[in-house]
PDB file of C-alpha atoms in Angstrom:
ATOM      1  CA  MET G   1       0.000   0.000   0.000  1.00 60.00           C
ATOM      2  CA  ALA G   2       2.707   2.464   1.011  1.00 71.00           C
ATOM      3  CA  LEU G   3       4.782   1.609  -2.066  1.00 83.00           C
ATOM      4  CA  ILE G   4       2.197   3.151  -4.394  1.00 85.00           C
ATOM      5  CA  TRP G   5       2.296   6.434  -2.501  1.00 87.00           C
ATOM      6  CA  VAL G   6       6.115   6.376  -2.466  1.00 89.00           C
ATOM      7  CA  ALA G   7       6.187   5.687  -6.203  1.00 89.00           C
ATOM      8  CA  LEU G   8       3.750   8.541  -6.846  1.00 92.00           C
ATOM      9  CA  ALA G   9       5.804  10.914  -4.717  1.00 93.00           C
ATOM     10  CA  ALA G  10       8.948   9.901  -6.608  1.00 93.00           C
ATOM     11  CA  ALA G  11       7.284  10.248 -10.010  1.00 93.00           C
ATOM     12  CA  VAL G  12       6.304  13.832  -9.202  1.00 94.00           C
ATOM     13  CA  GLY G  13       9.104  14.800  -6.829  1.00 95.00           C
ATOM     14  CA  VAL G  14      12.105  13.644  -8.860  1.00 96.00           C
ATOM     15  CA  PRO G  15      11.348  15.881 -11.892  1.00 96.00           C
ATOM     16  CA  ILE G  16      10.809  18.837  -9.540  1.00 96.00           C
ATOM     17  CA  ALA G  17      14.072  18.149  -7.698  1.00 96.00           C
ATOM     18  CA  ALA G  18      15.961  17.678 -10.969  1.00 95.00           C
ATOM     19  CA  ALA G  19      14.606  20.954 -12.311  1.00 96.00           C
ATOM     20  CA  ALA G  20      15.620  22.713  -9.094  1.00 95.00           C
ATOM     21  CA  LEU G  21      19.217  21.622  -9.733  1.00 94.00           C
ATOM     22  CA  SER G  22      19.242  22.825 -13.344  1.00 94.00           C
ATOM     23  CA  PRO G  23      22.024  25.309 -14.131  1.00 92.00           C
ATOM     24  CA  LEU G  24      19.587  27.140 -16.433  1.00 90.00           C
ATOM     25  CA  LEU G  25      17.899  28.639 -13.367  1.00 92.00           C
ATOM     26  CA  GLU G  26      20.905  30.906 -12.791  1.00 89.00           C
ATOM     27  CA  TRP G  27      19.861  33.103 -15.725  1.00 86.00           C
ATOM     28  CA  ARG G  28      16.180  33.267 -14.849  1.00 90.00           C
ATOM     29  CA  GLY G  29      14.227  35.673 -12.667  1.00 94.00           C
ATOM     30  CA  ALA G  30      12.063  34.661  -9.715  1.00 96.00           C
ATOM     31  CA  VAL G  31       8.751  35.076 -11.543  1.00 97.00           C
ATOM     32  CA  TYR G  32       9.910  32.978 -14.491  1.00 95.00           C
ATOM     33  CA  ILE G  33      11.173  30.246 -12.153  1.00 96.00           C
ATOM     34  CA  LEU G  34       7.868  30.258 -10.256  1.00 97.00           C
ATOM     35  CA  ALA G  35       5.969  29.969 -13.532  1.00 96.00           C
ATOM     36  CA  GLY G  36       8.149  27.090 -14.676  1.00 96.00           C
ATOM     37  CA  PHE G  37       7.746  25.101 -11.482  1.00 97.00           C
ATOM     38  CA  ALA G  38       3.993  25.725 -11.533  1.00 97.00           C
ATOM     39  CA  GLY G  39       3.993  24.021 -14.928  1.00 97.00           C
ATOM     40  CA  ILE G  40       5.910  21.035 -13.578  1.00 97.00           C
ATOM     41  CA  ILE G  41       3.528  20.747 -10.635  1.00 97.00           C
ATOM     42  CA  ALA G  42       0.572  20.977 -13.016  1.00 98.00           C
ATOM     43  CA  LEU G  43       1.925  18.020 -14.988  1.00 97.00           C
ATOM     44  CA  GLY G  44       2.267  16.076 -11.739  1.00 97.00           C
ATOM     45  CA  LEU G  45      -1.328  16.879 -10.825  1.00 97.00           C
ATOM     46  CA  VAL G  46      -2.444  15.589 -14.239  1.00 98.00           C
ATOM     47  CA  LEU G  47      -0.915  12.245 -13.190  1.00 97.00           C
ATOM     48  CA  VAL G  48      -2.766  12.243  -9.863  1.00 97.00           C
ATOM     49  CA  GLN G  49      -6.209  12.828 -11.396  1.00 97.00           C
ATOM     50  CA  PRO G  50      -6.713   9.462 -13.190  1.00 95.00           C
ATOM     51  CA  LEU G  51      -5.212   7.631 -10.204  1.00 95.00           C
ATOM     52  CA  LEU G  52      -7.846   9.202  -7.967  1.00 95.00           C
ATOM     53  CA  ILE G  53     -10.845   8.687 -10.211  1.00 92.00           C
ATOM     54  CA  GLY G  54      -9.724   5.150 -11.042  1.00 91.00           C
ATOM     55  CA  GLY G  55      -9.460   4.242  -7.347  1.00 91.00           C
ATOM     56  CA  TYR G  56      -5.819   3.180  -7.608  1.00 93.00           C
ATOM     57  CA  LEU G  57      -4.557   5.054  -4.558  1.00 92.00           C
ATOM     58  CA  PRO G  58      -4.895   2.867  -1.444  1.00 90.00           C
ATOM     59  CA  GLY G  59      -6.456   4.231   1.699  1.00 88.00           C
ATOM     60  CA  LEU G  60      -8.995   6.383  -0.124  1.00 88.00           C
ATOM     61  CA  SER G  61     -12.626   5.378  -0.381  1.00 87.00           C
ATOM     62  CA  ALA G  62     -14.473   5.966  -3.639  1.00 84.00           C
ATOM     63  CA  TYR G  63     -16.143   9.045  -2.136  1.00 86.00           C
ATOM     64  CA  ARG G  64     -12.889  10.508  -0.844  1.00 92.00           C
ATOM     65  CA  GLY G  65     -11.216   9.755  -4.150  1.00 91.00           C
ATOM     66  CA  ARG G  66     -13.883  11.705  -6.015  1.00 90.00           C
ATOM     67  CA  ARG G  67     -13.670  14.608  -3.569  1.00 93.00           C
ATOM     68  CA  ALA G  68      -9.876  14.649  -3.865  1.00 95.00           C
ATOM     69  CA  HIS G  69     -10.228  14.541  -7.663  1.00 95.00           C
ATOM     70  CA  HIS G  70     -12.410  17.648  -7.417  1.00 94.00           C
ATOM     71  CA  TRP G  71      -9.979  19.560  -5.209  1.00 96.00           C
ATOM     72  CA  ILE G  72      -6.915  18.488  -7.184  1.00 97.00           C
ATOM     73  CA  GLY G  73      -8.714  19.781 -10.266  1.00 96.00           C
ATOM     74  CA  GLY G  74      -8.953  23.170  -8.572  1.00 96.00           C
ATOM     75  CA  ALA G  75      -5.267  23.027  -7.692  1.00 97.00           C
ATOM     76  CA  LEU G  76      -4.505  22.170 -11.328  1.00 98.00           C
ATOM     77  CA  VAL G  77      -6.366  25.269 -12.501  1.00 98.00           C
ATOM     78  CA  ALA G  78      -4.450  27.396  -9.988  1.00 98.00           C
ATOM     79  CA  ALA G  79      -1.113  25.931 -11.131  1.00 98.00           C
ATOM     80  CA  VAL G  80      -1.945  26.640 -14.777  1.00 98.00           C
ATOM     81  CA  VAL G  81      -2.979  30.211 -13.952  1.00 98.00           C
ATOM     82  CA  ILE G  82       0.323  30.768 -12.106  1.00 98.00           C
ATOM     83  CA  HIS G  83       2.250  29.149 -14.970  1.00 98.00           C
ATOM     84  CA  VAL G  84       0.614  31.265 -17.673  1.00 97.00           C
ATOM     85  CA  GLY G  85       0.445  34.410 -15.529  1.00 97.00           C
ATOM     86  CA  GLY G  86       4.119  34.235 -14.664  1.00 97.00           C
ATOM     87  CA  LEU G  87       5.116  33.753 -18.281  1.00 96.00           C
ATOM     88  CA  TRP G  88       2.853  36.658 -19.245  1.00 97.00           C
ATOM     89  CA  ILE G  89       4.601  38.929 -16.725  1.00 97.00           C
ATOM     90  CA  THR G  90       8.068  37.936 -17.942  1.00 95.00           C
ATOM     91  CA  SER G  91       7.309  38.033 -21.673  1.00 94.00           C
ATOM     92  CA  PRO G  92       3.910  39.367 -22.771  1.00 95.00           C
ATOM     93  CA  PRO G  93       4.668  39.267 -26.545  1.00 95.00           C
ATOM     94  CA  ASP G  94       5.569  35.578 -26.374  1.00 94.00           C
ATOM     95  CA  MET G  95       2.344  34.805 -24.495  1.00 95.00           C
ATOM     96  CA  VAL G  96       0.266  36.776 -26.989  1.00 96.00           C
ATOM     97  CA  ASP G  97       1.843  34.781 -29.826  1.00 96.00           C
ATOM     98  CA  ALA G  98       1.167  31.534 -27.952  1.00 96.00           C
ATOM     99  CA  LEU G  99      -2.473  32.386 -27.262  1.00 94.00           C
ATOM    100  CA  LEU G 100      -2.985  33.398 -30.890  1.00 95.00           C
ATOM    101  CA  PHE G 101      -1.306  30.191 -32.088  1.00 95.00           C
ATOM    102  CA  SER G 102       1.311  32.214 -33.950  1.00 95.00           C
ATOM    103  CA  SER G 103       4.304  31.298 -31.795  1.00 94.00           C
ATOM    104  CA  PRO G 104       7.277  29.753 -33.638  1.00 94.00           C
ATOM    105  CA  THR G 105       7.913  27.357 -30.739  1.00 94.00           C
ATOM    106  CA  PRO G 106       6.342  23.928 -31.418  1.00 95.00           C
ATOM    107  CA  PHE G 107       5.369  23.331 -27.772  1.00 96.00           C
ATOM    108  CA  SER G 108       3.236  26.464 -27.395  1.00 96.00           C
ATOM    109  CA  PRO G 109       0.001  25.395 -29.159  1.00 97.00           C
ATOM    110  CA  TRP G 110      -0.126  22.118 -27.226  1.00 98.00           C
ATOM    111  CA  GLY G 111       0.094  23.964 -23.930  1.00 97.00           C
ATOM    112  CA  VAL G 112      -2.557  26.490 -24.929  1.00 98.00           C
ATOM    113  CA  ILE G 113      -4.942  23.746 -26.076  1.00 98.00           C
ATOM    114  CA  ALA G 114      -4.450  21.859 -22.801  1.00 98.00           C
ATOM    115  CA  MET G 115      -4.986  25.084 -20.849  1.00 98.00           C
ATOM    116  CA  TRP G 116      -8.329  25.842 -22.484  1.00 98.00           C
ATOM    117  CA  ALA G 117      -9.452  22.235 -21.977  1.00 98.00           C
ATOM    118  CA  ILE G 118      -8.581  22.498 -18.269  1.00 98.00           C
ATOM    119  CA  PHE G 119     -10.543  25.732 -17.976  1.00 98.00           C
ATOM    120  CA  ALA G 120     -13.487  24.166 -19.816  1.00 97.00           C
ATOM    121  CA  VAL G 121     -13.598  21.201 -17.419  1.00 96.00           C
ATOM    122  CA  ALA G 122     -13.368  23.552 -14.432  1.00 96.00           C
ATOM    123  CA  LEU G 123     -16.237  25.635 -15.787  1.00 96.00           C
ATOM    124  CA  LEU G 124     -18.406  22.570 -16.387  1.00 94.00           C
ATOM    125  CA  ALA G 125     -17.620  21.216 -12.914  1.00 93.00           C
ATOM    126  CA  ALA G 126     -18.428  24.558 -11.260  1.00 91.00           C
ATOM    127  CA  PHE G 127     -21.814  24.911 -12.948  1.00 91.00           C
ATOM    128  CA  ARG G 128     -22.724  21.232 -13.345  1.00 89.00           C
ATOM    129  CA  ARG G 129     -25.420  21.226 -10.673  1.00 86.00           C
ATOM    130  CA  ARG G 130     -26.753  24.659 -11.545  1.00 88.00           C
ATOM    131  CA  TRP G 131     -27.166  23.599 -15.161  1.00 88.00           C
ATOM    132  CA  GLY G 132     -28.752  20.306 -14.109  1.00 88.00           C
ATOM    133  CA  MET G 133     -26.168  18.281 -15.994  1.00 87.00           C
ATOM    134  CA  ARG G 134     -26.779  14.535 -15.714  1.00 88.00           C
ATOM    135  CA  ALA G 135     -23.952  12.117 -14.912  1.00 85.00           C
ATOM    136  CA  GLN G 136     -23.973  10.683 -18.428  1.00 86.00           C
ATOM    137  CA  THR G 137     -23.816  14.151 -19.992  1.00 89.00           C
ATOM    138  CA  TRP G 138     -20.968  15.050 -17.660  1.00 89.00           C
ATOM    139  CA  ARG G 139     -18.996  11.964 -18.722  1.00 87.00           C
ATOM    140  CA  ILE G 140     -19.601  12.676 -22.398  1.00 89.00           C
ATOM    141  CA  ALA G 141     -18.284  16.222 -21.962  1.00 91.00           C
ATOM    142  CA  HIS G 142     -15.495  15.446 -19.496  1.00 92.00           C
ATOM    143  CA  MET G 143     -13.834  12.429 -21.106  1.00 92.00           C
ATOM    144  CA  PRO G 144     -12.878  14.040 -24.454  1.00 94.00           C
ATOM    145  CA  LEU G 145     -11.641  17.114 -22.620  1.00 96.00           C
ATOM    146  CA  ALA G 146      -9.592  14.914 -20.291  1.00 96.00           C
ATOM    147  CA  ILE G 147      -7.977  13.264 -23.310  1.00 96.00           C
ATOM    148  CA  VAL G 148      -7.146  16.699 -24.744  1.00 98.00           C
ATOM    149  CA  ILE G 149      -5.688  17.794 -21.389  1.00 98.00           C
ATOM    150  CA  VAL G 150      -3.477  14.722 -21.084  1.00 98.00           C
ATOM    151  CA  ALA G 151      -2.328  14.674 -24.711  1.00 98.00           C
ATOM    152  CA  GLY G 152      -1.705  18.418 -24.819  1.00 98.00           C
ATOM    153  CA  SER G 153       0.115  18.476 -21.482  1.00 98.00           C
ATOM    154  CA  VAL G 154       2.349  15.530 -22.350  1.00 98.00           C
ATOM    155  CA  VAL G 155       3.326  16.807 -25.801  1.00 98.00           C
ATOM    156  CA  HIS G 156       3.818  20.317 -24.404  1.00 98.00           C
ATOM    157  CA  GLY G 157       6.112  19.003 -21.688  1.00 96.00           C
ATOM    158  CA  LEU G 158       8.104  16.685 -23.927  1.00 97.00           C
ATOM    159  CA  LEU G 159       8.764  19.351 -26.565  1.00 96.00           C
ATOM    160  CA  ILE G 160      10.063  21.923 -24.080  1.00 94.00           C
ATOM    161  CA  GLU G 161      13.836  21.941 -23.700  1.00 89.00           C
ATOM    162  CA  GLY G 162      14.347  23.721 -20.426  1.00 87.00           C
ATOM    163  CA  THR G 163      15.018  23.131 -16.773  1.00 91.00           C
ATOM    164  CA  MET G 164      13.311  19.738 -16.577  1.00 94.00           C
ATOM    165  CA  GLU G 165      15.678  16.767 -16.750  1.00 93.00           C
ATOM    166  CA  THR G 166      14.976  14.687 -19.860  1.00 95.00           C
ATOM    167  CA  VAL G 167      14.661  11.164 -18.420  1.00 96.00           C
ATOM    168  CA  SER G 168      12.554  12.033 -15.360  1.00 96.00           C
ATOM    169  CA  LYS G 169      10.324  14.206 -17.549  1.00 97.00           C
ATOM    170  CA  ALA G 170       9.836  11.379 -20.040  1.00 97.00           C
ATOM    171  CA  VAL G 171       9.022   8.934 -17.231  1.00 97.00           C
ATOM    172  CA  LEU G 172       6.473  11.331 -15.742  1.00 97.00           C
ATOM    173  CA  CYS G 173       4.829  11.861 -19.125  1.00 97.00           C
ATOM    174  CA  ALA G 174       4.726   8.108 -19.761  1.00 97.00           C
ATOM    175  CA  LEU G 175       3.093   7.557 -16.372  1.00 97.00           C
ATOM    176  CA  VAL G 176       0.497  10.236 -17.111  1.00 97.00           C
ATOM    177  CA  LEU G 177      -0.425   8.478 -20.357  1.00 97.00           C
ATOM    178  CA  ALA G 178      -0.440   5.010 -18.782  1.00 96.00           C
ATOM    179  CA  ALA G 179      -2.573   6.063 -15.795  1.00 96.00           C
ATOM    180  CA  THR G 180      -5.059   7.852 -18.039  1.00 96.00           C
ATOM    181  CA  VAL G 181      -5.425   4.948 -20.466  1.00 95.00           C
ATOM    182  CA  LYS G 182      -5.837   2.439 -17.621  1.00 94.00           C
ATOM    183  CA  ALA G 183      -8.443   4.559 -15.835  1.00 93.00           C
ATOM    184  CA  MET G 184     -10.469   5.050 -18.999  1.00 91.00           C
ATOM    185  CA  VAL G 185     -10.356   1.370 -19.906  1.00 91.00           C
ATOM    186  CA  ASP G 186     -11.269   0.259 -16.389  1.00 89.00           C
ATOM    187  CA  LEU G 187     -14.099   2.760 -16.040  1.00 82.00           C
ATOM    188  CA  ARG G 188     -15.523   1.771 -19.416  1.00 76.00           C
ATOM    189  CA  VAL G 189     -15.443  -1.904 -18.413  1.00 46.00           C
ATOM    190  CA  TRP G 190     -17.087  -1.046 -15.099  1.00 47.00           C
ATOM    191  CA  ARG G 191     -19.925   0.824 -16.812  1.00 55.00           C
ATOM    192  CA  LYS G 192     -20.434  -2.055 -19.235  1.00 49.00           C
ATOM    193  CA  ARG G 193     -20.605  -4.548 -16.372  1.00 45.00           C
ATOM    194  CA  GLY G 194     -23.011  -2.334 -14.506  1.00 44.00           C
ATOM    195  CA  THR G 195     -25.239  -2.194 -17.560  1.00 41.00           C
ATOM    196  CA  LEU G 196     -25.181  -5.961 -17.871  1.00 37.00           C
ATOM    197  CA  ARG G 197     -26.021  -6.379 -14.215  1.00 38.00           C
ATOM    198  CA  GLY G 198     -28.899  -3.933 -14.586  1.00 38.00           C
TER     199      GLY G 198
END
């Protein structure tokens, strides 16, 4: 049981620690560094989300897992806002180009797409009850957006050549993909079984 939590902490903590030791930080300002680490943390939170909703983290009941998934989603939004806000402060023209999909850097559009998908999920979650959204409608809306978030975040992270160490970053991205695929497959099987039982 404890090994899963240790492995999760290592998967998220090692890339953060490796980035903290990067010599590239010597030429960066505090706001830029904060923005960069917010992005790394956001990628780590993207890994935690499918683990929570899939029920793979021991010691958490299904209810607590769902509640944690909700709160981690809020933390993910905050991390993205800090990431984008910090980059905007340090280089507004670059952020304008990224948001307009005119940036020459190949990683920018993937990050922007993932960002808007994260904001869309947060908006749907915030107004789900007020809009009377049924569980099935929520799944139909949330699942494609989750795929966009994961794919965009992973490609965005892999294409950036910066403070993150290459191997630990690749491992984290691979774990994000693996956890997401497993959760989606397992949840689809569960729904199918439930239908058959019904």
